[in-house]
mmCIF file of C-alpha atoms and ligand atoms in Angstrom:
data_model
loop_
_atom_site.group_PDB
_atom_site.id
_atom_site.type_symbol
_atom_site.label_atom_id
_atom_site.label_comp_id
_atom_site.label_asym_id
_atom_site.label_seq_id
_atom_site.Cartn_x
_atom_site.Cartn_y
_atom_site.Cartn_z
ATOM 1 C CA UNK A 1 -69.051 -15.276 59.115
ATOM 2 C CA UNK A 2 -67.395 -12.373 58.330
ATOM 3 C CA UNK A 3 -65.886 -13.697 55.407
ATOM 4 C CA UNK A 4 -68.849 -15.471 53.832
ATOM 5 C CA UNK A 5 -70.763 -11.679 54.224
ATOM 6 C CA UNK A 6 -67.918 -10.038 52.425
ATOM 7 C CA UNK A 7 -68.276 -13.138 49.586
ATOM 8 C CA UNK A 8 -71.654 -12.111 49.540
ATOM 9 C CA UNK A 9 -71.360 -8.330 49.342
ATOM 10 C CA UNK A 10 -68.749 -8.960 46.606
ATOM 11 C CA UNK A 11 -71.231 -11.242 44.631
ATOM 12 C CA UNK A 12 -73.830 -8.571 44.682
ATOM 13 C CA UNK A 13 -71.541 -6.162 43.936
ATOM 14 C CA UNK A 14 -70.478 -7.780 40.825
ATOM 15 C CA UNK A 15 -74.421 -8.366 39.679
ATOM 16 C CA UNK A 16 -75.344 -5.045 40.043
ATOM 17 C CA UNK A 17 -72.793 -3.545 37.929
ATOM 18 C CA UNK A 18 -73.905 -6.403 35.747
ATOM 19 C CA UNK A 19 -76.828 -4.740 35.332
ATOM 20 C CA UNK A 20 -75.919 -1.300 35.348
ATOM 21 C CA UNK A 21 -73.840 -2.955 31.791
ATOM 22 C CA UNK A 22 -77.175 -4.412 31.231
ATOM 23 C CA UNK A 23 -79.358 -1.443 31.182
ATOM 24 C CA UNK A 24 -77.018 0.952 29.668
ATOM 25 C CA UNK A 25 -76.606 -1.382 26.700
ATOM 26 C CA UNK A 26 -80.493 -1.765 26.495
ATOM 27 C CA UNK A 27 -81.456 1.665 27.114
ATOM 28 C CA UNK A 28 -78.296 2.429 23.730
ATOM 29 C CA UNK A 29 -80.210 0.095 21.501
ATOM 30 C CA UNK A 30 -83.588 1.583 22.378
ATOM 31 C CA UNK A 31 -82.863 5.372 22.130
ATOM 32 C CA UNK A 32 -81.401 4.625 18.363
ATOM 33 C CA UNK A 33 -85.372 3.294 18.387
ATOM 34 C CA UNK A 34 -87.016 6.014 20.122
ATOM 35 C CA UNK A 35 -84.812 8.526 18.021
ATOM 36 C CA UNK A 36 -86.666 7.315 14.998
ATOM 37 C CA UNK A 37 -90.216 7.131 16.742
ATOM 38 C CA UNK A 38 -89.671 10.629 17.574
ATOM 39 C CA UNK A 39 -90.713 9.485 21.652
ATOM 40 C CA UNK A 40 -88.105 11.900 22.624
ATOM 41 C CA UNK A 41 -89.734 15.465 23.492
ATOM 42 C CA UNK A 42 -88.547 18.858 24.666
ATOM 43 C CA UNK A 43 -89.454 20.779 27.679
ATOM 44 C CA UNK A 44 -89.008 24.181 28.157
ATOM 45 C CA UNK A 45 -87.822 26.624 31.220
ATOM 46 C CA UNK A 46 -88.023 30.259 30.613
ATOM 47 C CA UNK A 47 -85.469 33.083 32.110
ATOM 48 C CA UNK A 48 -87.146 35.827 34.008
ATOM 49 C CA UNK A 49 -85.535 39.392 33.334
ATOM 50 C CA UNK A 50 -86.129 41.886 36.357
ATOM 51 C CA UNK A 51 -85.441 44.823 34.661
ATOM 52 C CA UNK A 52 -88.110 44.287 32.259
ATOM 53 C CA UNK A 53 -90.098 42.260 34.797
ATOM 54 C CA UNK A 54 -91.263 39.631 31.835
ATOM 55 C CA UNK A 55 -89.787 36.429 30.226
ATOM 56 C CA UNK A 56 -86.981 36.585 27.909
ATOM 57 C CA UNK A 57 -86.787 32.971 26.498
ATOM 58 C CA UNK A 58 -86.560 29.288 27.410
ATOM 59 C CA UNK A 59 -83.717 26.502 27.444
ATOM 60 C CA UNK A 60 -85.129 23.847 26.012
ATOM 61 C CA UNK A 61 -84.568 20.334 27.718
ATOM 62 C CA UNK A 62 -84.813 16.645 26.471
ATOM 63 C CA UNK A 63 -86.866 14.000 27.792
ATOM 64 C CA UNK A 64 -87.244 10.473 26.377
ATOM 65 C CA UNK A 65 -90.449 8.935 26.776
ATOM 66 C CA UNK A 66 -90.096 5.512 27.553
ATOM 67 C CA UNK A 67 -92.261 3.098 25.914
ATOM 68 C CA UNK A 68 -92.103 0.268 29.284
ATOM 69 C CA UNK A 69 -90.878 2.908 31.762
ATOM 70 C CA UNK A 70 -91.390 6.206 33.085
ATOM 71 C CA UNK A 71 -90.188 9.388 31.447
ATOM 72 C CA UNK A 72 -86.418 8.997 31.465
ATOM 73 C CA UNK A 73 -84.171 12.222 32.020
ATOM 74 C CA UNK A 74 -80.939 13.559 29.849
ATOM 75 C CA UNK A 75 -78.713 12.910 32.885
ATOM 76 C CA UNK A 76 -79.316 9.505 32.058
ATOM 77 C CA UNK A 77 -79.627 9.126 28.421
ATOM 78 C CA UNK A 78 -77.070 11.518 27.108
ATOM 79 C CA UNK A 79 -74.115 9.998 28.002
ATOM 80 C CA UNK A 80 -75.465 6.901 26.728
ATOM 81 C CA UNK A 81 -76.078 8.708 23.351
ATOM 82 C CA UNK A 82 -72.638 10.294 23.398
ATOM 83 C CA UNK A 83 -70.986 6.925 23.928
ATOM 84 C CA UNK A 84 -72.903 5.554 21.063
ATOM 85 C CA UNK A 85 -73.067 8.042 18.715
ATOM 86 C CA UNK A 86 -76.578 8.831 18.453
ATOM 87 C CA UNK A 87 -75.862 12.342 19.953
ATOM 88 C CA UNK A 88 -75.669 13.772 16.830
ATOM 89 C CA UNK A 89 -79.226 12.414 15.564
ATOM 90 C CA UNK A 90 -80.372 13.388 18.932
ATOM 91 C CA UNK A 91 -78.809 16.633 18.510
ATOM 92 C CA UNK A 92 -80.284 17.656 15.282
ATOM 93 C CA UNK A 93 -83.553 16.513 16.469
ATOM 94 C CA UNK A 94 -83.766 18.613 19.750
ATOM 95 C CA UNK A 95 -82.260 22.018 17.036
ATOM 96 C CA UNK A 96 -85.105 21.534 14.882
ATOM 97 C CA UNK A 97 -87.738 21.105 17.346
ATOM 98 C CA UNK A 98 -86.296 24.200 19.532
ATOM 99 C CA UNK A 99 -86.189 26.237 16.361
ATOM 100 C CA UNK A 100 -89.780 25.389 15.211
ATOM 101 C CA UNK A 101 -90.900 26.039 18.550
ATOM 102 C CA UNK A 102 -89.201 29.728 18.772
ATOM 103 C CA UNK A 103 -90.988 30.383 15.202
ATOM 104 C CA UNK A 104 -94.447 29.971 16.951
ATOM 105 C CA UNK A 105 -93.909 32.101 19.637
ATOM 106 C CA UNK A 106 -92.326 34.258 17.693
ATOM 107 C CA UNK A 107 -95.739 34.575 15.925
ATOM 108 C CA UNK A 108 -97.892 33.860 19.365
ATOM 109 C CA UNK A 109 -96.149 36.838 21.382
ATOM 110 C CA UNK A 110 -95.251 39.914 18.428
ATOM 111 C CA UNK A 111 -91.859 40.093 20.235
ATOM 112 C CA UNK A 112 -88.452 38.633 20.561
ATOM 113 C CA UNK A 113 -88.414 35.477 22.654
ATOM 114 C CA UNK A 114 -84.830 32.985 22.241
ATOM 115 C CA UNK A 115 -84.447 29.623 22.721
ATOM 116 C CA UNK A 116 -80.970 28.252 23.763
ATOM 117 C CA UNK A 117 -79.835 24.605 23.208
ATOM 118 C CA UNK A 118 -77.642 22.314 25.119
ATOM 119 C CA UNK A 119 -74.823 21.251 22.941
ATOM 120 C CA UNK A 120 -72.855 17.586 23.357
ATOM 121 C CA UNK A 121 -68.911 18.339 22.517
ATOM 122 C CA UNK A 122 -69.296 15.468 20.414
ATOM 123 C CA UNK A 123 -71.878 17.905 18.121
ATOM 124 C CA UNK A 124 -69.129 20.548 18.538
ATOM 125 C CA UNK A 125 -66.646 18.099 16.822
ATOM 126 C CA UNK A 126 -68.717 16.440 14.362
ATOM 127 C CA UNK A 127 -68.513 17.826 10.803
ATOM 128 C CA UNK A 128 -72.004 18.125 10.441
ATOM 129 C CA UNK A 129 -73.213 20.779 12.944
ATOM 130 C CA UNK A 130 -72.548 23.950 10.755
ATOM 131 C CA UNK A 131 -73.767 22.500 7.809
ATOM 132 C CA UNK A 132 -77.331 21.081 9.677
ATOM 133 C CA UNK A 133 -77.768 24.815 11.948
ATOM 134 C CA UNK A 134 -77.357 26.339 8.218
ATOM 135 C CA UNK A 135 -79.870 24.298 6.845
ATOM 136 C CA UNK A 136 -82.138 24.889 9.432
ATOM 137 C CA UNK A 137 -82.192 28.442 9.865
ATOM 138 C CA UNK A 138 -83.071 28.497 6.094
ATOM 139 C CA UNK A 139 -86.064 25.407 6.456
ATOM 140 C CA UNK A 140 -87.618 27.463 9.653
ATOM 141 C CA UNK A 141 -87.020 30.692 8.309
ATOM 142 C CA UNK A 142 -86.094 31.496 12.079
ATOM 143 C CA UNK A 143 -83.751 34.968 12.771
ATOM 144 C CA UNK A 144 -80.687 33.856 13.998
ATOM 145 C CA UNK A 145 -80.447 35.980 16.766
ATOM 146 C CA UNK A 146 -83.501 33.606 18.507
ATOM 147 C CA UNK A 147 -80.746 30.942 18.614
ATOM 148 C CA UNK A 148 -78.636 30.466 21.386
ATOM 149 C CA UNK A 149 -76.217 27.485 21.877
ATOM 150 C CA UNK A 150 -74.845 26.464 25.527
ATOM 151 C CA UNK A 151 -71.668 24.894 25.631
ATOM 152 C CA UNK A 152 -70.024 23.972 29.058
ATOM 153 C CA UNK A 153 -66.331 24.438 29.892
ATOM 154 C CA UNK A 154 -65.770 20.746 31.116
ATOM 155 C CA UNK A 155 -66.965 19.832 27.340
ATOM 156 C CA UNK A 156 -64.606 22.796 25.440
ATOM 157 C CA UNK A 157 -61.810 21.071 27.538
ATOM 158 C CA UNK A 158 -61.594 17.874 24.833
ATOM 159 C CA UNK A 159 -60.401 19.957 21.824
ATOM 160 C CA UNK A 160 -60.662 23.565 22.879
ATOM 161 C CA UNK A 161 -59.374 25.076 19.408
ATOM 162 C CA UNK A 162 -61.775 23.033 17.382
ATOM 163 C CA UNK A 163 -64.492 24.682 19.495
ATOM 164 C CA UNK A 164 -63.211 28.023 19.721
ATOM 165 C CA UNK A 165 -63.248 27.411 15.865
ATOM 166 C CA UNK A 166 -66.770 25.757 15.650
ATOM 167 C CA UNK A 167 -68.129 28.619 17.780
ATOM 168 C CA UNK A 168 -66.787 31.313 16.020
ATOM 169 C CA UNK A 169 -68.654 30.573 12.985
ATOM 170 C CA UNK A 170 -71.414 30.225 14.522
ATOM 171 C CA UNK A 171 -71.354 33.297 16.350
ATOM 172 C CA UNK A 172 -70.605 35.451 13.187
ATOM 173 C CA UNK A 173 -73.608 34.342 11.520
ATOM 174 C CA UNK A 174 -75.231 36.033 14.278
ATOM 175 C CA UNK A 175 -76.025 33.187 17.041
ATOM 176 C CA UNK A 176 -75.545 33.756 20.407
ATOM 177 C CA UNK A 177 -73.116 31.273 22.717
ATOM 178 C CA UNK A 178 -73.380 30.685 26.464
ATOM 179 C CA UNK A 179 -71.529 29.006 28.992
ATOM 180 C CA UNK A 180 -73.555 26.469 30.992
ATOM 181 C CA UNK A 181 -72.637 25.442 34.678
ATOM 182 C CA UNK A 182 -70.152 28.154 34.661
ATOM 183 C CA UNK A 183 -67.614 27.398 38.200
ATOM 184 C CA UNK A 184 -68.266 23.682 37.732
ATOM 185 C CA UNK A 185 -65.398 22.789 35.263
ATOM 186 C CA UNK A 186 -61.835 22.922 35.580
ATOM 187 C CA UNK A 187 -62.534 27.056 35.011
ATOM 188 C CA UNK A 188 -59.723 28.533 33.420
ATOM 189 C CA UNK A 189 -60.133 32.416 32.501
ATOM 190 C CA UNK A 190 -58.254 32.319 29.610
ATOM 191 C CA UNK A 191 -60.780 30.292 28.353
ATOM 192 C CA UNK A 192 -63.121 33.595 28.783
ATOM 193 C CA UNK A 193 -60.536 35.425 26.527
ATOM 194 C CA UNK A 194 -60.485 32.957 24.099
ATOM 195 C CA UNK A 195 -64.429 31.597 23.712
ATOM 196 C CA UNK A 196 -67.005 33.901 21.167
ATOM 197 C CA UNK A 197 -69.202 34.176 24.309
ATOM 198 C CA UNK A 198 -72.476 36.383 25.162
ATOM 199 C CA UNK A 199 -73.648 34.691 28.162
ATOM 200 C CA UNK A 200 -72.223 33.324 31.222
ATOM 201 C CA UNK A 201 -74.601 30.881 33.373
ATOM 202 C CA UNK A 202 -73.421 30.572 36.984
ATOM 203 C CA UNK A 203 -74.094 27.302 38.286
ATOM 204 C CA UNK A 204 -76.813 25.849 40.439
ATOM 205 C CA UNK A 205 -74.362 24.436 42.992
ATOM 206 C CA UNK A 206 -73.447 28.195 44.322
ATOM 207 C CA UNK A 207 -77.127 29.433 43.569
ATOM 208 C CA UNK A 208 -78.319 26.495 46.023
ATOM 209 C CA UNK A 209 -76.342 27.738 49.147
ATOM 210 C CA UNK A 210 -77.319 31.691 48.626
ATOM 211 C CA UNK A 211 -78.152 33.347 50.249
ATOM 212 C CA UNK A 212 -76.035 32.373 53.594
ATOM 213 C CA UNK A 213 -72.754 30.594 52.634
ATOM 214 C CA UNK A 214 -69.973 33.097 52.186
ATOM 215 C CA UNK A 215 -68.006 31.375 49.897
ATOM 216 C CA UNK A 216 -70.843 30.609 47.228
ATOM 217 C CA UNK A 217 -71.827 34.545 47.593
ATOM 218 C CA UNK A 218 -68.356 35.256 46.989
ATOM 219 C CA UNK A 219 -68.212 33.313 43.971
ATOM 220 C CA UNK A 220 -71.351 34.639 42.830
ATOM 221 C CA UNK A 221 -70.461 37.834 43.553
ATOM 222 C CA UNK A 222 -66.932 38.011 41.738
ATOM 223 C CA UNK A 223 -68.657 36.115 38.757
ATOM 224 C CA UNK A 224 -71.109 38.512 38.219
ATOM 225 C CA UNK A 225 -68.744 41.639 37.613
ATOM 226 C CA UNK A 226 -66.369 39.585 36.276
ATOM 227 C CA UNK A 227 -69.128 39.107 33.482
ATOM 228 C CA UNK A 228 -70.171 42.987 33.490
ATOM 229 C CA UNK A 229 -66.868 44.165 32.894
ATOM 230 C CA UNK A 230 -66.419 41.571 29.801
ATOM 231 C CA UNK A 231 -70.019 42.769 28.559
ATOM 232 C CA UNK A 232 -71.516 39.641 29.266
ATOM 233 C CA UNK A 233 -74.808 38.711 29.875
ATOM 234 C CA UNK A 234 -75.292 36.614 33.291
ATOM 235 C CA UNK A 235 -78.317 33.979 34.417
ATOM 236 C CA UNK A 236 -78.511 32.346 37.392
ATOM 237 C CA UNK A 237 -79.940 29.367 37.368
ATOM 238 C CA UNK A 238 -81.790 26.793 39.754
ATOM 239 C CA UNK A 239 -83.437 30.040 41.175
ATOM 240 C CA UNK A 240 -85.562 28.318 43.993
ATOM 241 C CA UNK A 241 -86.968 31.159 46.390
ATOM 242 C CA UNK A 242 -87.455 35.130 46.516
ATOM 243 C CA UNK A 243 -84.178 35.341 48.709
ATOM 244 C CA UNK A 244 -81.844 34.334 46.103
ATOM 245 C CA UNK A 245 -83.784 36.503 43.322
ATOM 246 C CA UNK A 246 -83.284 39.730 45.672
ATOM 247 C CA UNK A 247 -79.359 38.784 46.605
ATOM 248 C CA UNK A 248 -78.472 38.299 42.235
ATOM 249 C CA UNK A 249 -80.357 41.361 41.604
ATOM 250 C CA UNK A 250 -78.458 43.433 44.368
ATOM 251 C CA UNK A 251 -75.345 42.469 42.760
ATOM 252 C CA UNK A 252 -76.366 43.181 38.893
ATOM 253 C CA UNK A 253 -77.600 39.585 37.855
ATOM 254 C CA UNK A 254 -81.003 40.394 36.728
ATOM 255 C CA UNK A 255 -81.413 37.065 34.527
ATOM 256 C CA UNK A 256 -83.272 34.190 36.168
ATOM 257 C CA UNK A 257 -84.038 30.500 35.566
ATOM 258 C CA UNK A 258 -85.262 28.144 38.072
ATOM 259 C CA UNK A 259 -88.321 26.631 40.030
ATOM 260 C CA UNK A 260 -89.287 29.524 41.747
ATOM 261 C CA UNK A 261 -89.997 31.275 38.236
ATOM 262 C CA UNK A 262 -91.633 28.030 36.569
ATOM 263 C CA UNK A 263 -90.368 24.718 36.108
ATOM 264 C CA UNK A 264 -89.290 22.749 32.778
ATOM 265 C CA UNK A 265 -92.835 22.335 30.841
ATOM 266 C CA UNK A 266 -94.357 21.177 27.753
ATOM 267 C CA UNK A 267 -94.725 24.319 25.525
ATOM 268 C CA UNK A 268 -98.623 24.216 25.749
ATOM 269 C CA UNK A 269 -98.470 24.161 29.357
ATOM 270 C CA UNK A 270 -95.523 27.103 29.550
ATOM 271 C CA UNK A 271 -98.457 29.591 28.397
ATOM 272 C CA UNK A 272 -100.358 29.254 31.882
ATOM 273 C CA UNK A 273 -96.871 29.398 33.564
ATOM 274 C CA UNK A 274 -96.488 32.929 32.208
ATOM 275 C CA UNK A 275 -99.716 33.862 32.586
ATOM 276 C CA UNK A 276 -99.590 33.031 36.699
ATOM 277 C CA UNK A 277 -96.424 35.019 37.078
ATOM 278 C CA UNK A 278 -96.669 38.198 34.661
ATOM 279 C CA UNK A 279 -96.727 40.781 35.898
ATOM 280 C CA UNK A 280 -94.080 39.659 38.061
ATOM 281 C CA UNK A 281 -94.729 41.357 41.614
ATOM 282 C CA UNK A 282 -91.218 43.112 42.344
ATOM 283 C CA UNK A 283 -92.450 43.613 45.944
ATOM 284 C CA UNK A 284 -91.726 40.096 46.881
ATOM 285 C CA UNK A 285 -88.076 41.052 46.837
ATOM 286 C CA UNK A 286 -88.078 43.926 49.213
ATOM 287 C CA UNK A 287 -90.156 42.077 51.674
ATOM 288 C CA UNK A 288 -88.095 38.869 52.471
HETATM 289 P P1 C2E B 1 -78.389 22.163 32.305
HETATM 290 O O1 C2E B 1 -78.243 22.580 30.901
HETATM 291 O O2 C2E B 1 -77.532 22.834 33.315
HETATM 292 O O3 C2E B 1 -79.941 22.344 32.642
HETATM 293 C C1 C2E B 1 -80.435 22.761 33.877
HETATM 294 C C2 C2E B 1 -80.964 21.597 34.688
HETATM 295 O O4 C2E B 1 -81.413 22.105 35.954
HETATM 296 C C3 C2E B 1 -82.189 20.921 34.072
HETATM 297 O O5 C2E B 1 -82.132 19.531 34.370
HETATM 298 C C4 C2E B 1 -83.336 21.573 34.827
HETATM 299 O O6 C2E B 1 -84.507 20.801 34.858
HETATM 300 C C5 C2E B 1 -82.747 21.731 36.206
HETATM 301 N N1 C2E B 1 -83.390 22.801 36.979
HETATM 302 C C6 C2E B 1 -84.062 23.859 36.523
HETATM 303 N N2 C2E B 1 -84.506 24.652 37.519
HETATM 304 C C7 C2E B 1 -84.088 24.088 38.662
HETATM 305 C C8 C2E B 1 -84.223 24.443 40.056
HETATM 306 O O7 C2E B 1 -84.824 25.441 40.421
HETATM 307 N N3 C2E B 1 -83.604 23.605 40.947
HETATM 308 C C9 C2E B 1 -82.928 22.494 40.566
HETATM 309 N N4 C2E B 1 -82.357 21.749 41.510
HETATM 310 N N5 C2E B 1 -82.791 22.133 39.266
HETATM 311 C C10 C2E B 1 -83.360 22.913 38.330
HETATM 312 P P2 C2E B 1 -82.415 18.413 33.271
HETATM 313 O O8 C2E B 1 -83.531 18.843 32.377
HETATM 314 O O9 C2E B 1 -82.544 17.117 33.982
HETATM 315 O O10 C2E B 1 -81.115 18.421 32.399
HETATM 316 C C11 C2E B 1 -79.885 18.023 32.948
HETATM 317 C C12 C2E B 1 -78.745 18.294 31.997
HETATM 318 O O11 C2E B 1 -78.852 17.477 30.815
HETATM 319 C C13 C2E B 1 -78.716 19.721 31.474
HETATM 320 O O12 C2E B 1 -78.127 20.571 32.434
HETATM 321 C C14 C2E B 1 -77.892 19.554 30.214
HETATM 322 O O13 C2E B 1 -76.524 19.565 30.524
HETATM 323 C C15 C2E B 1 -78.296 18.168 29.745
HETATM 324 N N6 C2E B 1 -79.268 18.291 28.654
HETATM 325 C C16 C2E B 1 -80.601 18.551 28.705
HETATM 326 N N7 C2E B 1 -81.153 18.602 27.473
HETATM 327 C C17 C2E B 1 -80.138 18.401 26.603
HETATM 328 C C18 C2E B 1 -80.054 18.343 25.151
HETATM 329 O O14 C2E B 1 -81.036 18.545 24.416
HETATM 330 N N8 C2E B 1 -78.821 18.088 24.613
HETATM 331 C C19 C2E B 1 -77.710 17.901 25.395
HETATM 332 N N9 C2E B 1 -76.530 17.654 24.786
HETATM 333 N N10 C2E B 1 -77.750 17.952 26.736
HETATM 334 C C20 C2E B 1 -78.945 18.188 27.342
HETATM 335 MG MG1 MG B 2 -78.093 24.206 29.866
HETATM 336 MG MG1 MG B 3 -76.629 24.487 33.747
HETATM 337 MG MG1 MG B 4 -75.400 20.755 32.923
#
């Protein structure tokens, strides 16, 4: 019996990659679809500064919302893109929305508020990115010190003098650059050297285990004045509770993005976000 129930196993094995195949070469022809319909949105997550005790700016994230199915989520849809080329469609899409969307706070708030934008390395080596951001920034009329780009190091790793290149350009005309999921890749610190960078994010996977695990605090801890003495800014993100705010702030990371602040929202809904949290009550940290 053994035997036939390792057949089996095998069988359904076999189907459901079958229709992992399946999906991912349904889900490539609709997304070209959706692309057009414009049923992809963004969502936004702001960064909390504790200096300044207010909100700084938001990351903007993509969803896809599915015609048959629920909303559908970039960890599954972006490699998808990437493999099929629609990535760079996608990518211009999610730039010009983020961009139109800084303009109107930019008007709604009377003060500096960024927006930074996940990247694909396939944008990064496709001729067209300079060219479209230029474009852009002259349609929207936005200052291009509202921009901020992400790039991640497991991405730079493909072709990194194209993207030291690519980055350096855009960095001179003024945009800023910031390395996502920072710890996560195969880190090399010459890449630090090397990269245009302003920002360094430190990943969610060290954030999750602080405070508590030595090693992530460690990490965290050498990260962060590894970034102050390069003159780089620092966020921590997946910020979940008042405990990890107070241990990043004790050891100079005062740049926040996570649950605990607010979570990824449409930008109508972001408003009410900001207005349960400001002013943010600094107490909170000195009593946990
Ligand atoms: P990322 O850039 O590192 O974005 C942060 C992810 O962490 C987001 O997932 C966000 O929803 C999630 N997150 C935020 N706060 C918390 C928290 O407190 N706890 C936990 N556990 N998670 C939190 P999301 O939106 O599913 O995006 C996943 C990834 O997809 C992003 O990781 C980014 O790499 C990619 N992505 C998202 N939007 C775009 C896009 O427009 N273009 C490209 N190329 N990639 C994108
Ligand atoms: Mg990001
Ligand atoms: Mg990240
Ligand atoms: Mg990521």
């Amino acid at each position: 019996h053994a035997k036939s129930m390792g057949r089996n196993k095998i069988v359904i094995f076999h189907q459901s990659m079958e229709e992992s195949i399946k999906r991912k070469e349904k889900l490539k022809v609709e997304l070209r679809q959706a692309i057009n319909q414009k049923d992809l949105f963004l969502v936004y997550q702001p960064q909390f500064d504790t200096r300044t005790n207010s909100f700084r700016g938001c990351e903007a994230l993509v969803r896809w919302d599915h015609r048959q199915e629920h909303i559908i989520f970039p960890l599954e849809f972006i490699p998808i893109a990437e493999e099929s080329g629609s990535i760079i469609d996608l990518g211009e899409y999610v730039l010009n929305e983020a961009c139109e969307q800084a303009m109107q706070w930019r008007d709604q708030f009377k003060q500096d508020f960024y927006v930074t934008i996940n990247l694909s390395a396939k944008q990064i080596a496709h001729k067209s990115l300079i060219p479209y951001i230029d474009k852009m920034i002259k349609r929207t009329g936005i200052p291009v010190e509202l921009i901020e780009l992400e790039v991640t190091e497991s991405m730079l790793m493909m072709d990194m003098d194209r993207a030291v290149e690519v980055l350096s350009i855009l960095k001179a005309k003024g945009i800023k650059i910031s390395l996502d999921d920072f710890g996560t890749g195969y880190s090399s610190l010459s890449y630090l050297k090397k990269l245009p960078l302003d920002k360094l994010k430190i990943d969610k996977s060290f954030v999750n285990d602080i405070p508590g695990d030595k090693d992530s605090e460690a990490i965290a801890k050498t990260i962060i004045s590894m970034a102050n003495q390069l003159g780089l800014e620092v966020v921590a993100e997946g910020i979940e509770n008042a405990r990890q705010v107070k241990f990043f702030t004790e050891h100079g990371c005062y740049l926040f993005q996570g649950h605990y602040f607010s979570p990824p929202c449409r930008a109508k809904e972001l408003i009410k976000q900001f207005d349960n949290i400001i002013p943010f009550d600094k107490s909170s940290l000195l009593s946990s």
